[in-house]
PDB file of C-alpha atoms in Angstrom:
ATOM      1  CA  MET A  15      12.910   2.732  22.458  1.00  0.00           C
ATOM      2  CA  ARG A  16      13.889   2.446  18.693  1.00  0.00           C
ATOM      3  CA  GLY A  17      12.357   4.783  15.963  1.00  0.00           C
ATOM      4  CA  ARG A  18      10.470   4.170  13.230  1.00  0.00           C
ATOM      5  CA  ARG A  19      11.245   4.746   9.325  1.00  0.00           C
ATOM      6  CA  PHE A  20       9.434   4.804   6.151  1.00  0.00           C
ATOM      7  CA  ALA A  21       9.471   1.930   3.729  1.00  0.00           C
ATOM      8  CA  ALA A  22       9.983   4.436   0.665  1.00  0.00           C
ATOM      9  CA  HIS A  23      10.994   5.184  -1.757  1.00  0.00           C
ATOM     10  CA  ASP A  24      13.312 -18.777  15.191  1.00  0.00           C
ATOM     11  CA  ASP A  25      10.574 -21.088  13.690  1.00  0.00           C
ATOM     12  CA  ALA A  26      13.042 -23.458  12.483  1.00  0.00           C
ATOM     13  CA  GLU A  27      14.461 -24.026  15.981  1.00  0.00           C
ATOM     14  CA  HIS A  28      11.133 -24.195  17.762  1.00  0.00           C
ATOM     15  CA  LEU A  29      10.202 -27.024  15.620  1.00  0.00           C
ATOM     16  CA  GLY A  30      13.716 -28.729  15.634  1.00  0.00           C
ATOM     17  CA  GLY A  31      14.142 -31.872  13.641  1.00  0.00           C
ATOM     18  CA  ARG A  32      10.944 -33.456  14.394  1.00  0.00           C
ATOM     19  CA  PHE A  33       8.628 -33.326  11.400  1.00  0.00           C
ATOM     20  CA  PHE A  34      11.612 -33.426   9.289  1.00  0.00           C
ATOM     21  CA  GLY A  35      11.416 -36.774   6.982  1.00  0.00           C
ATOM     22  CA  GLU A  36       8.676 -37.888   9.391  1.00  0.00           C
ATOM     23  CA  ARG A  37       5.921 -39.813   7.563  1.00  0.00           C
ATOM     24  CA  LEU A  38       2.343 -38.914   8.051  1.00  0.00           C
ATOM     25  CA  THR A  39      -0.963 -39.109   6.421  1.00  0.00           C
ATOM     26  CA  VAL A  40      -2.952 -36.285   5.128  1.00  0.00           C
ATOM     27  CA  GLY A  41      -5.055 -35.947   8.054  1.00  0.00           C
ATOM     28  CA  GLU A  42      -1.851 -35.442  10.205  1.00  0.00           C
ATOM     29  CA  ARG A  43      -0.213 -33.287   8.366  1.00  0.00           C
ATOM     30  CA  VAL A  44      -2.862 -31.089   8.685  1.00  0.00           C
ATOM     31  CA  GLN A  45      -3.576 -31.669  12.277  1.00  0.00           C
ATOM     32  CA  CYS A  46       0.506 -30.791  13.054  1.00  0.00           C
ATOM     33  CA  ALA A  47       0.332 -27.688  10.701  1.00  0.00           C
ATOM     34  CA  ALA A  48      -2.284 -26.167  12.616  1.00  0.00           C
ATOM     35  CA  GLN A  49      -1.454 -26.971  16.211  1.00  0.00           C
ATOM     36  CA  ARG A  50       2.239 -25.294  15.423  1.00  0.00           C
ATOM     37  CA  GLY A  51       0.570 -22.285  13.789  1.00  0.00           C
ATOM     38  CA  VAL A  52       4.045 -21.071  12.557  1.00  0.00           C
ATOM     39  CA  HIS A  53       4.330 -19.522   8.751  1.00  0.00           C
ATOM     40  CA  GLU A  54       5.500 -22.970   6.752  1.00  0.00           C
ATOM     41  CA  GLU A  55       5.452 -24.030   3.392  1.00  0.00           C
ATOM     42  CA  LEU A  56       4.590 -27.879   3.651  1.00  0.00           C
ATOM     43  CA  ARG A  57       5.525 -30.077   0.542  1.00  0.00           C
ATOM     44  CA  LEU A  58       4.291 -33.501   0.122  1.00  0.00           C
ATOM     45  CA  SER A  59       5.562 -36.217  -2.134  1.00  0.00           C
ATOM     46  CA  PRO A  60       4.507 -40.070  -2.440  1.00  0.00           C
ATOM     47  CA  LEU A  61       6.203 -43.080  -0.760  1.00  0.00           C
ATOM     48  CA  SER A  62       6.734 -46.090  -2.139  1.00  0.00           C
ATOM     49  CA  ASN A  63       5.318 -48.082   0.366  1.00  0.00           C
ATOM     50  CA  SER A  64       1.943 -50.150   0.490  1.00  0.00           C
ATOM     51  CA  ASP A  65       0.019 -47.464   2.998  1.00  0.00           C
ATOM     52  CA  ASN A  66       0.546 -44.817   0.308  1.00  0.00           C
ATOM     53  CA  GLU A  67       1.541 -42.444   3.040  1.00  0.00           C
ATOM     54  CA  LEU A  68       3.136 -38.930   2.090  1.00  0.00           C
ATOM     55  CA  HIS A  69       6.245 -38.003   3.298  1.00  0.00           C
ATOM     56  CA  LEU A  70       6.425 -34.487   4.818  1.00  0.00           C
ATOM     57  CA  SER A  71       9.341 -32.165   3.968  1.00  0.00           C
ATOM     58  CA  ARG A  72       9.419 -28.666   5.773  1.00  0.00           C
ATOM     59  CA  VAL A  73      10.880 -25.352   4.078  1.00  0.00           C
ATOM     60  CA  THR A  74      10.767 -22.591   6.523  1.00  0.00           C
ATOM     61  CA  SER A  75       8.978 -19.672   5.375  1.00  0.00           C
ATOM     62  CA  ARG A  76       9.457 -15.717   6.745  1.00  0.00           C
ATOM     63  CA  PRO A  77       7.728 -12.463   6.053  1.00  0.00           C
ATOM     64  CA  PHE A  78       9.115  -9.974   3.165  1.00  0.00           C
ATOM     65  CA  LEU A  79       8.328  -6.439   2.511  1.00  0.00           C
ATOM     66  CA  ALA A  80       8.569  -5.097  -0.895  1.00  0.00           C
ATOM     67  CA  VAL A  81       8.616  -1.455  -1.403  1.00  0.00           C
ATOM     68  CA  ILE A  82       6.912  -0.924  -4.907  1.00  0.00           C
ATOM     69  CA  GLN A  83       6.228   1.779  -7.593  1.00  0.00           C
ATOM     70  CA  TYR A  84       4.019   1.613 -10.147  1.00  0.00           C
ATOM     71  CA  ASP A  85       1.839   3.674 -12.815  1.00  0.00           C
ATOM     72  CA  GLY A  86      -1.664   3.510 -11.884  1.00  0.00           C
ATOM     73  CA  GLY A  87      -2.624   4.509 -15.517  1.00  0.00           C
ATOM     74  CA  GLY A  88      -3.131   0.630 -16.725  1.00  0.00           C
ATOM     75  CA  PHE A  89      -4.545  -0.896 -13.358  1.00  0.00           C
ATOM     76  CA  ALA A  90      -7.881  -1.088 -12.056  1.00  0.00           C
ATOM     77  CA  GLY A  91      -7.000  -0.162  -8.920  1.00  0.00           C
ATOM     78  CA  TRP A  92      -4.748  -2.131  -6.148  1.00  0.00           C
ATOM     79  CA  GLN A  93      -6.893  -4.764  -4.854  1.00  0.00           C
ATOM     80  CA  ARG A  94      -7.443  -8.192  -7.362  1.00  0.00           C
ATOM     81  CA  GLN A  95     -10.460  -8.201  -9.535  1.00  0.00           C
ATOM     82  CA  PRO A  96     -12.574 -11.071 -11.268  1.00  0.00           C
ATOM     83  CA  VAL A  97     -11.545  -9.642 -14.649  1.00  0.00           C
ATOM     84  CA  ASP A  98      -9.783  -6.246 -14.874  1.00  0.00           C
ATOM     85  CA  ARG A  99      -6.219  -5.985 -14.375  1.00  0.00           C
ATOM     86  CA  THR A 100      -4.910  -4.987 -10.877  1.00  0.00           C
ATOM     87  CA  VAL A 101      -1.150  -4.484  -9.452  1.00  0.00           C
ATOM     88  CA  GLN A 102      -2.048  -7.161  -6.575  1.00  0.00           C
ATOM     89  CA  ALA A 103      -2.897  -9.437  -9.254  1.00  0.00           C
ATOM     90  CA  GLU A 104       0.200  -9.234 -11.577  1.00  0.00           C
ATOM     91  CA  ILE A 105       2.545  -9.514  -8.346  1.00  0.00           C
ATOM     92  CA  GLU A 106       0.981 -12.601  -7.530  1.00  0.00           C
ATOM     93  CA  THR A 107       1.353 -13.911 -10.489  1.00  0.00           C
ATOM     94  CA  VAL A 108       5.050 -13.409 -10.678  1.00  0.00           C
ATOM     95  CA  LEU A 109       5.429 -14.866  -7.003  1.00  0.00           C
ATOM     96  CA  GLU A 110       3.704 -17.884  -8.012  1.00  0.00           C
ATOM     97  CA  ARG A 111       6.085 -18.426 -10.797  1.00  0.00           C
ATOM     98  CA  LEU A 112       9.218 -17.706  -8.188  1.00  0.00           C
ATOM     99  CA  MET A 113       7.744 -19.486  -4.959  1.00  0.00           C
ATOM    100  CA  ARG A 114       6.232 -22.494  -7.560  1.00  0.00           C
ATOM    101  CA  HIS A 115       3.031 -22.075  -5.765  1.00  0.00           C
ATOM    102  CA  ARG A 116       0.240 -19.558  -5.112  1.00  0.00           C
ATOM    103  CA  THR A 117       1.643 -16.510  -2.709  1.00  0.00           C
ATOM    104  CA  ALA A 118      -0.805 -13.969  -1.482  1.00  0.00           C
ATOM    105  CA  VAL A 119       0.166 -10.489  -0.914  1.00  0.00           C
ATOM    106  CA  THR A 120      -0.973  -7.597   1.282  1.00  0.00           C
ATOM    107  CA  GLY A 121      -0.717  -3.875   0.203  1.00  0.00           C
ATOM    108  CA  ALA A 122      -0.154  -1.186   2.866  1.00  0.00           C
ATOM    109  CA  GLY A 123      -2.631   0.849   0.790  1.00  0.00           C
ATOM    110  CA  ARG A 124      -5.521  -0.126  -1.717  1.00  0.00           C
ATOM    111  CA  THR A 125      -5.198   2.518  -4.421  1.00  0.00           C
ATOM    112  CA  ASP A 126      -8.162   3.255  -6.547  1.00  0.00           C
ATOM    113  CA  THR A 127      -8.180   3.144 -10.444  1.00  0.00           C
ATOM    114  CA  GLY A 128      -5.560   5.405 -11.692  1.00  0.00           C
ATOM    115  CA  VAL A 129      -3.562   6.302  -8.623  1.00  0.00           C
ATOM    116  CA  HIS A 130       0.068   5.785  -8.758  1.00  0.00           C
ATOM    117  CA  ALA A 131       1.954   4.797  -6.114  1.00  0.00           C
ATOM    118  CA  LEU A 132       6.088   5.859  -5.377  1.00  0.00           C
ATOM    119  CA  GLY A 133       6.236   3.869  -2.062  1.00  0.00           C
ATOM    120  CA  GLN A 134       3.564   1.191  -1.761  1.00  0.00           C
ATOM    121  CA  GLY A 135       4.524  -1.206   0.757  1.00  0.00           C
ATOM    122  CA  VAL A 136       3.538  -5.093  -0.018  1.00  0.00           C
ATOM    123  CA  SER A 137       3.951  -8.011   2.448  1.00  0.00           C
ATOM    124  CA  PHE A 138       4.180 -11.817   1.432  1.00  0.00           C
ATOM    125  CA  LEU A 139       5.908 -14.765   2.524  1.00  0.00           C
ATOM    126  CA  GLY A 140       9.080 -16.504   1.293  1.00  0.00           C
ATOM    127  CA  THR A 141      11.446 -19.397   1.867  1.00  0.00           C
ATOM    128  CA  GLU A 142      14.344 -18.483   3.422  1.00  0.00           C
ATOM    129  CA  ARG A 143      16.525 -19.441   0.153  1.00  0.00           C
ATOM    130  CA  TRP A 144      15.595 -15.975  -1.108  1.00  0.00           C
ATOM    131  CA  GLN A 145      17.917 -13.303  -0.152  1.00  0.00           C
ATOM    132  CA  PRO A 146      16.386  -9.747  -0.157  1.00  0.00           C
ATOM    133  CA  ASP A 147      18.449  -8.538  -3.475  1.00  0.00           C
ATOM    134  CA  ASP A 148      17.804 -11.570  -5.222  1.00  0.00           C
ATOM    135  CA  MET A 149      14.167 -11.260  -4.894  1.00  0.00           C
ATOM    136  CA  ARG A 150      14.079  -7.935  -5.742  1.00  0.00           C
ATOM    137  CA  ARG A 151      15.956  -8.587  -9.185  1.00  0.00           C
ATOM    138  CA  ALA A 152      13.901 -11.209  -9.838  1.00  0.00           C
ATOM    139  CA  LEU A 153      10.567  -9.590  -9.468  1.00  0.00           C
ATOM    140  CA  ASN A 154      11.859  -6.619 -11.670  1.00  0.00           C
ATOM    141  CA  ALA A 155      12.877  -9.037 -14.224  1.00  0.00           C
ATOM    142  CA  LEU A 156       9.349 -10.745 -14.157  1.00  0.00           C
ATOM    143  CA  LEU A 157       7.173  -7.914 -13.504  1.00  0.00           C
ATOM    144  CA  PRO A 158       5.503  -5.742 -16.051  1.00  0.00           C
ATOM    145  CA  ARG A 159       7.014  -2.413 -16.999  1.00  0.00           C
ATOM    146  CA  ASP A 160       4.269  -0.462 -14.946  1.00  0.00           C
ATOM    147  CA  ILE A 161       5.651  -1.961 -11.686  1.00  0.00           C
ATOM    148  CA  TRP A 162       9.116  -1.310 -10.319  1.00  0.00           C
ATOM    149  CA  VAL A 163      10.339  -3.033  -7.040  1.00  0.00           C
ATOM    150  CA  GLN A 164      12.393  -0.239  -5.301  1.00  0.00           C
ATOM    151  CA  GLN A 165      13.526  -2.450  -2.449  1.00  0.00           C
ATOM    152  CA  VAL A 166      13.077  -6.080  -0.397  1.00  0.00           C
ATOM    153  CA  CYS A 167      13.573  -6.369   3.237  1.00  0.00           C
ATOM    154  CA  VAL A 168      13.324  -9.449   5.472  1.00  0.00           C
ATOM    155  CA  MET A 169      10.575  -8.784   8.227  1.00  0.00           C
ATOM    156  CA  ARG A 170      10.068 -10.225  11.740  1.00  0.00           C
ATOM    157  CA  ALA A 171       7.020 -12.595  12.292  1.00  0.00           C
ATOM    158  CA  GLY A 172       3.763 -11.484  12.153  1.00  0.00           C
ATOM    159  CA  PHE A 173       4.583  -8.588  10.079  1.00  0.00           C
ATOM    160  CA  ASP A 174       1.400  -7.308   7.690  1.00  0.00           C
ATOM    161  CA  ALA A 175       2.063  -4.294   5.124  1.00  0.00           C
ATOM    162  CA  ARG A 176      -1.158  -3.059   6.135  1.00  0.00           C
ATOM    163  CA  ARG A 177      -1.714  -3.902   9.758  1.00  0.00           C
ATOM    164  CA  SER A 178       1.749  -3.128  10.800  1.00  0.00           C
ATOM    165  CA  ALA A 179       1.971   0.317   9.197  1.00  0.00           C
ATOM    166  CA  THR A 180       1.763   3.451  11.644  1.00  0.00           C
ATOM    167  CA  ALA A 181       1.359   6.154   8.955  1.00  0.00           C
ATOM    168  CA  ARG A 182       0.968   6.237   5.374  1.00  0.00           C
ATOM    169  CA  ARG A 183       1.871   9.401   3.084  1.00  0.00           C
ATOM    170  CA  TYR A 184       0.235  10.782   0.006  1.00  0.00           C
ATOM    171  CA  ARG A 185       1.069  13.111  -2.327  1.00  0.00           C
ATOM    172  CA  TYR A 186      -1.520  15.056  -4.787  1.00  0.00           C
ATOM    173  CA  LEU A 187      -0.053  17.222  -7.758  1.00  0.00           C
ATOM    174  CA  ILE A 188      -1.852  19.679  -9.626  1.00  0.00           C
ATOM    175  CA  GLY A 189      -0.752  21.738 -13.151  1.00  0.00           C
ATOM    176  CA  THR A 190      -1.882  25.319 -13.008  1.00  0.00           C
ATOM    177  CA  ASP A 191      -0.246  26.004 -16.384  1.00  0.00           C
ATOM    178  CA  GLU A 192      -1.565  25.694 -19.608  1.00  0.00           C
ATOM    179  CA  ALA A 193       1.065  22.938 -20.559  1.00  0.00           C
ATOM    180  CA  ALA A 194      -0.514  20.691 -17.939  1.00  0.00           C
ATOM    181  CA  ALA A 195      -2.957  19.565 -20.580  1.00  0.00           C
ATOM    182  CA  SER A 196       0.430  18.003 -22.526  1.00  0.00           C
ATOM    183  CA  PRO A 197      -0.177  14.198 -23.190  1.00  0.00           C
ATOM    184  CA  PHE A 198       3.042  13.586 -21.463  1.00  0.00           C
ATOM    185  CA  ARG A 199       1.671  15.570 -17.951  1.00  0.00           C
ATOM    186  CA  LYS A 200      -2.129  15.127 -17.769  1.00  0.00           C
ATOM    187  CA  PRO A 201      -1.590  11.289 -17.017  1.00  0.00           C
ATOM    188  CA  TYR A 202       0.255  12.093 -13.706  1.00  0.00           C
ATOM    189  CA  GLU A 203      -1.436  15.284 -12.356  1.00  0.00           C
ATOM    190  CA  TRP A 204      -4.785  17.119 -12.306  1.00  0.00           C
ATOM    191  CA  ALA A 205      -4.484  19.555 -15.412  1.00  0.00           C
ATOM    192  CA  LEU A 206      -6.058  21.980 -13.916  1.00  0.00           C
ATOM    193  CA  GLY A 207      -4.652  24.966 -16.032  1.00  0.00           C
ATOM    194  CA  ARG A 208      -5.782  27.534 -13.651  1.00  0.00           C
ATOM    195  CA  GLU A 209      -3.623  29.601 -10.983  1.00  0.00           C
ATOM    196  CA  LEU A 210      -4.927  28.894  -7.387  1.00  0.00           C
ATOM    197  CA  ASP A 211      -5.250  31.198  -4.029  1.00  0.00           C
ATOM    198  CA  GLU A 212      -2.502  29.728  -2.331  1.00  0.00           C
ATOM    199  CA  ARG A 213      -3.549  31.343   0.966  1.00  0.00           C
ATOM    200  CA  ALA A 214      -6.694  29.712   1.083  1.00  0.00           C
ATOM    201  CA  LEU A 215      -5.189  26.450   0.194  1.00  0.00           C
ATOM    202  CA  HIS A 216      -3.053  26.532   3.330  1.00  0.00           C
ATOM    203  CA  GLY A 217      -5.736  27.784   5.680  1.00  0.00           C
ATOM    204  CA  ALA A 218      -7.805  24.600   4.744  1.00  0.00           C
ATOM    205  CA  ALA A 219      -4.339  22.351   5.318  1.00  0.00           C
ATOM    206  CA  VAL A 220      -3.870  23.550   8.902  1.00  0.00           C
ATOM    207  CA  ALA A 221      -7.707  22.620   9.623  1.00  0.00           C
ATOM    208  CA  LEU A 222      -6.877  19.377   8.914  1.00  0.00           C
ATOM    209  CA  LEU A 223      -4.565  18.985  11.429  1.00  0.00           C
ATOM    210  CA  GLY A 224      -5.066  16.619  14.203  1.00  0.00           C
ATOM    211  CA  GLU A 225      -7.929  13.945  14.683  1.00  0.00           C
ATOM    212  CA  HIS A 226     -11.001  14.130  13.058  1.00  0.00           C
ATOM    213  CA  ASP A 227     -13.935  12.335  11.649  1.00  0.00           C
ATOM    214  CA  PHE A 228     -13.840  12.139   8.013  1.00  0.00           C
ATOM    215  CA  ARG A 229     -17.198  10.917   6.943  1.00  0.00           C
ATOM    216  CA  GLY A 230     -17.914  14.290   5.662  1.00  0.00           C
ATOM    217  CA  LEU A 231     -14.769  14.281   3.535  1.00  0.00           C
ATOM    218  CA  ALA A 232     -14.609  10.302   2.392  1.00  0.00           C
ATOM    219  CA  ALA A 233     -16.749   7.686   0.174  1.00  0.00           C
ATOM    220  CA  ALA A 234     -19.112   5.682   2.523  1.00  0.00           C
ATOM    221  CA  GLY A 235     -17.652   2.260   2.923  1.00  0.00           C
ATOM    222  CA  ALA A 236     -19.780  -0.737   3.889  1.00  0.00           C
ATOM    223  CA  ASN A 237     -16.675  -2.431   6.074  1.00  0.00           C
ATOM    224  CA  THR A 238     -15.614   0.958   7.514  1.00  0.00           C
ATOM    225  CA  SER A 239     -15.958   0.506  11.215  1.00  0.00           C
ATOM    226  CA  HIS A 240     -15.208   4.267  11.867  1.00  0.00           C
ATOM    227  CA  TYR A 241     -13.935   7.306  10.160  1.00  0.00           C
ATOM    228  CA  ARG A 242     -11.676   9.179  12.642  1.00  0.00           C
ATOM    229  CA  CYS A 243      -8.246   9.259  11.206  1.00  0.00           C
ATOM    230  CA  ARG A 244      -5.265  11.340  13.011  1.00  0.00           C
ATOM    231  CA  VAL A 245      -3.469  13.607  10.498  1.00  0.00           C
ATOM    232  CA  ALA A 246       0.172  14.808  11.338  1.00  0.00           C
ATOM    233  CA  LEU A 247       1.207  16.535   8.370  1.00  0.00           C
ATOM    234  CA  ALA A 248      -0.837  18.448   5.460  1.00  0.00           C
ATOM    235  CA  HIS A 249       0.320  21.093   3.462  1.00  0.00           C
ATOM    236  CA  TRP A 250       0.220  22.880  -0.068  1.00  0.00           C
ATOM    237  CA  ALA A 251       3.490  24.107  -1.759  1.00  0.00           C
ATOM    238  CA  PRO A 252       4.560  25.202  -5.144  1.00  0.00           C
ATOM    239  CA  ARG A 253       5.944  22.131  -7.302  1.00  0.00           C
ATOM    240  CA  ALA A 254       9.864  22.145  -7.886  1.00  0.00           C
ATOM    241  CA  ASP A 255       9.485  22.408 -11.475  1.00  0.00           C
ATOM    242  CA  GLY A 256       7.403  25.241 -11.484  1.00  0.00           C
ATOM    243  CA  MET A 257       4.634  23.595 -12.815  1.00  0.00           C
ATOM    244  CA  GLY A 258       1.832  24.084 -10.299  1.00  0.00           C
ATOM    245  CA  MET A 259       1.279  22.990  -6.621  1.00  0.00           C
ATOM    246  CA  ALA A 260       1.457  19.946  -4.683  1.00  0.00           C
ATOM    247  CA  PHE A 261      -0.300  18.518  -1.498  1.00  0.00           C
ATOM    248  CA  THR A 262       1.408  16.374   0.861  1.00  0.00           C
ATOM    249  CA  VAL A 263      -0.660  14.359   3.765  1.00  0.00           C
ATOM    250  CA  GLU A 264       0.029  12.229   6.171  1.00  0.00           C
ATOM    251  CA  ALA A 265      -1.896  10.695   8.762  1.00  0.00           C
ATOM    252  CA  ASP A 266      -2.199   7.242  10.534  1.00  0.00           C
ATOM    253  CA  ARG A 267      -4.856   5.840   8.255  1.00  0.00           C
ATOM    254  CA  PHE A 268      -7.050   6.868   5.268  1.00  0.00           C
ATOM    255  CA  LEU A 269     -10.637   6.337   3.943  1.00  0.00           C
ATOM    256  CA  HIS A 270     -11.889   5.314   0.602  1.00  0.00           C
ATOM    257  CA  HIS A 271     -11.373   8.609  -1.720  1.00  0.00           C
ATOM    258  CA  MET A 272     -10.732  10.410   1.374  1.00  0.00           C
ATOM    259  CA  VAL A 273      -7.372  12.147  -0.223  1.00  0.00           C
ATOM    260  CA  ARG A 274      -9.465  12.645  -3.518  1.00  0.00           C
ATOM    261  CA  PHE A 275     -12.469  14.780  -1.310  1.00  0.00           C
ATOM    262  CA  ILE A 276     -10.068  16.779   0.423  1.00  0.00           C
ATOM    263  CA  VAL A 277      -8.412  18.200  -2.523  1.00  0.00           C
ATOM    264  CA  GLY A 278     -11.212  18.528  -4.471  1.00  0.00           C
ATOM    265  CA  THR A 279     -13.181  20.654  -1.746  1.00  0.00           C
ATOM    266  CA  MET A 280      -9.706  22.577  -1.075  1.00  0.00           C
ATOM    267  CA  VAL A 281      -9.456  23.482  -4.891  1.00  0.00           C
ATOM    268  CA  ASP A 282     -13.258  25.024  -4.768  1.00  0.00           C
ATOM    269  CA  ILE A 283     -12.358  26.964  -2.271  1.00  0.00           C
ATOM    270  CA  ALA A 284      -9.163  28.149  -3.586  1.00  0.00           C
ATOM    271  CA  LEU A 285     -10.742  28.941  -6.980  1.00  0.00           C
ATOM    272  CA  GLY A 286     -13.458  31.245  -5.106  1.00  0.00           C
ATOM    273  CA  ARG A 287     -16.213  28.696  -5.464  1.00  0.00           C
ATOM    274  CA  ARG A 288     -16.616  27.773  -1.868  1.00  0.00           C
ATOM    275  CA  SER A 289     -16.149  29.759   1.523  1.00  0.00           C
ATOM    276  CA  PRO A 290     -13.129  28.843   3.498  1.00  0.00           C
ATOM    277  CA  ASP A 291     -15.484  28.386   6.133  1.00  0.00           C
ATOM    278  CA  ASP A 292     -17.058  25.538   4.469  1.00  0.00           C
ATOM    279  CA  PHE A 293     -14.282  23.513   5.166  1.00  0.00           C
ATOM    280  CA  PRO A 294     -14.227  22.828   8.808  1.00  0.00           C
ATOM    281  CA  ARG A 295     -18.029  22.304   8.665  1.00  0.00           C
ATOM    282  CA  LEU A 296     -17.249  19.676   6.573  1.00  0.00           C
ATOM    283  CA  LEU A 297     -15.071  17.965   9.047  1.00  0.00           C
ATOM    284  CA  ALA A 298     -18.072  17.739  11.511  1.00  0.00           C
ATOM    285  CA  ALA A 299     -20.237  16.720   8.778  1.00  0.00           C
ATOM    286  CA  THR A 300     -22.278  13.398   9.376  1.00  0.00           C
ATOM    287  CA  ASP A 301     -21.917  12.210   5.319  1.00  0.00           C
ATOM    288  CA  ASN A 302     -20.585  13.655   2.413  1.00  0.00           C
ATOM    289  CA  LEU A 303     -23.371  15.117   0.344  1.00  0.00           C
ATOM    290  CA  ALA A 304     -21.681  18.645   0.909  1.00  0.00           C
ATOM    291  CA  ALA A 305     -18.278  17.716   0.082  1.00  0.00           C
ATOM    292  CA  SER A 306     -17.118  19.096  -3.574  1.00  0.00           C
ATOM    293  CA  PRO A 307     -16.495  16.267  -6.205  1.00  0.00           C
ATOM    294  CA  PRO A 308     -13.353  14.331  -5.703  1.00  0.00           C
ATOM    295  CA  ALA A 309     -10.189  15.142  -7.337  1.00  0.00           C
ATOM    296  CA  PRO A 310      -9.131  12.827 -10.252  1.00  0.00           C
ATOM    297  CA  PRO A 311      -6.889  10.021  -9.331  1.00  0.00           C
ATOM    298  CA  GLN A 312      -4.145  10.532 -11.641  1.00  0.00           C
ATOM    299  CA  GLY A 313      -2.678  13.325  -9.454  1.00  0.00           C
ATOM    300  CA  LEU A 314      -2.574  11.227  -6.419  1.00  0.00           C
ATOM    301  CA  TYR A 315       0.478   9.280  -5.379  1.00  0.00           C
ATOM    302  CA  LEU A 316       0.976   6.664  -2.157  1.00  0.00           C
ATOM    303  CA  GLU A 317       4.386   8.078  -1.485  1.00  0.00           C
ATOM    304  CA  ALA A 318       5.608   6.644   1.501  1.00  0.00           C
ATOM    305  CA  VAL A 319       4.506   4.083   4.355  1.00  0.00           C
ATOM    306  CA  ARG A 320       5.925   4.051   7.750  1.00  0.00           C
ATOM    307  CA  TYR A 321       6.950   0.940   9.961  1.00  0.00           C
ATOM    308  CA  PRO A 322       8.211   0.448  13.417  1.00  0.00           C
ATOM    309  CA  SER A 323      12.218   0.066  13.052  1.00  0.00           C
ATOM    310  CA  ASP A 324      11.437  -3.341  15.075  1.00  0.00           C
ATOM    311  CA  LEU A 325       9.684  -4.829  12.835  1.00  0.00           C
ATOM    312  CA  TYR A 326      12.810  -4.902  10.252  1.00  0.00           C
ATOM    313  CA  ALA A 327      14.821  -8.222  10.729  1.00  0.00           C
ATOM    314  CA  ALA A 328      17.853  -6.612   9.445  1.00  0.00           C
ATOM    315  CA  GLU A 329      18.854  -3.254   8.411  1.00  0.00           C
ATOM    316  CA  PRO A 330      17.280  -2.490   4.904  1.00  0.00           C
ATOM    317  CA  THR A 331      19.441  -1.798   1.830  1.00  0.00           C
ATOM    318  CA  THR A 332      18.579  -0.139  -1.200  1.00  0.00           C
TER     319      THR A 332
END
């Protein structure tokens, strides 16, 4: 059995030549495309004949995975909004220029306003003429400075960055020293400026492991079918720069504001504002009314997304 890896940091033969250069009306074109059910980019050009038929040419498309990083401070979250600037909208705008048609993208995690990403997975369809490294360079040449594409991979048919993911990993940074209020640090961590009880943090993290119903530690969502998540990793550690604490959590799925509610409640326990016994009770709660306020968004990073190895069409390169 092949393993799984983190993204971090043949249709043409099936169709043969049947439709290439064939003359079809618009209705026939739509019907054929629907019947085939394959990923194609269909381009029409008028023919100079009395029937004013259309000429169908086919360019086979394939799914791509882009691993991206972004500074969430300048965005109203990942998901496209009618007016506000979002990461999804910026990427789709650039892809439209490169592909010369509208290209929808799907993100593995729908990060909120102010949340950053070190390894967000993004899927979209692109034509075979694009090689992964050429695609990466073209995207980076056109994207704004607060978005950077780390890696592009060709994936197998049916790949979807959100639905195909088997795990996501988040990291939350807290500044416990006075200098956390610096304008060069405050946008990228929770500038708490107070020491935390590490033993209390570790105890709460251990309670997270396993499968739980997280409705007591997440925002209520109208489209949430269930609140159960399986946490495989949860731990606190001093930051490598010595400026505070870092929380890392990995699970099969995350709910809206879930990590921020967890961190906010853990910090209250570590500051002595809540009893350590509160945390297990919140994992059994049926609503979030007893939870502490969610931690600020700027300390949160989507660090990596895991996909099964057999979904990669070729060995990824950086």
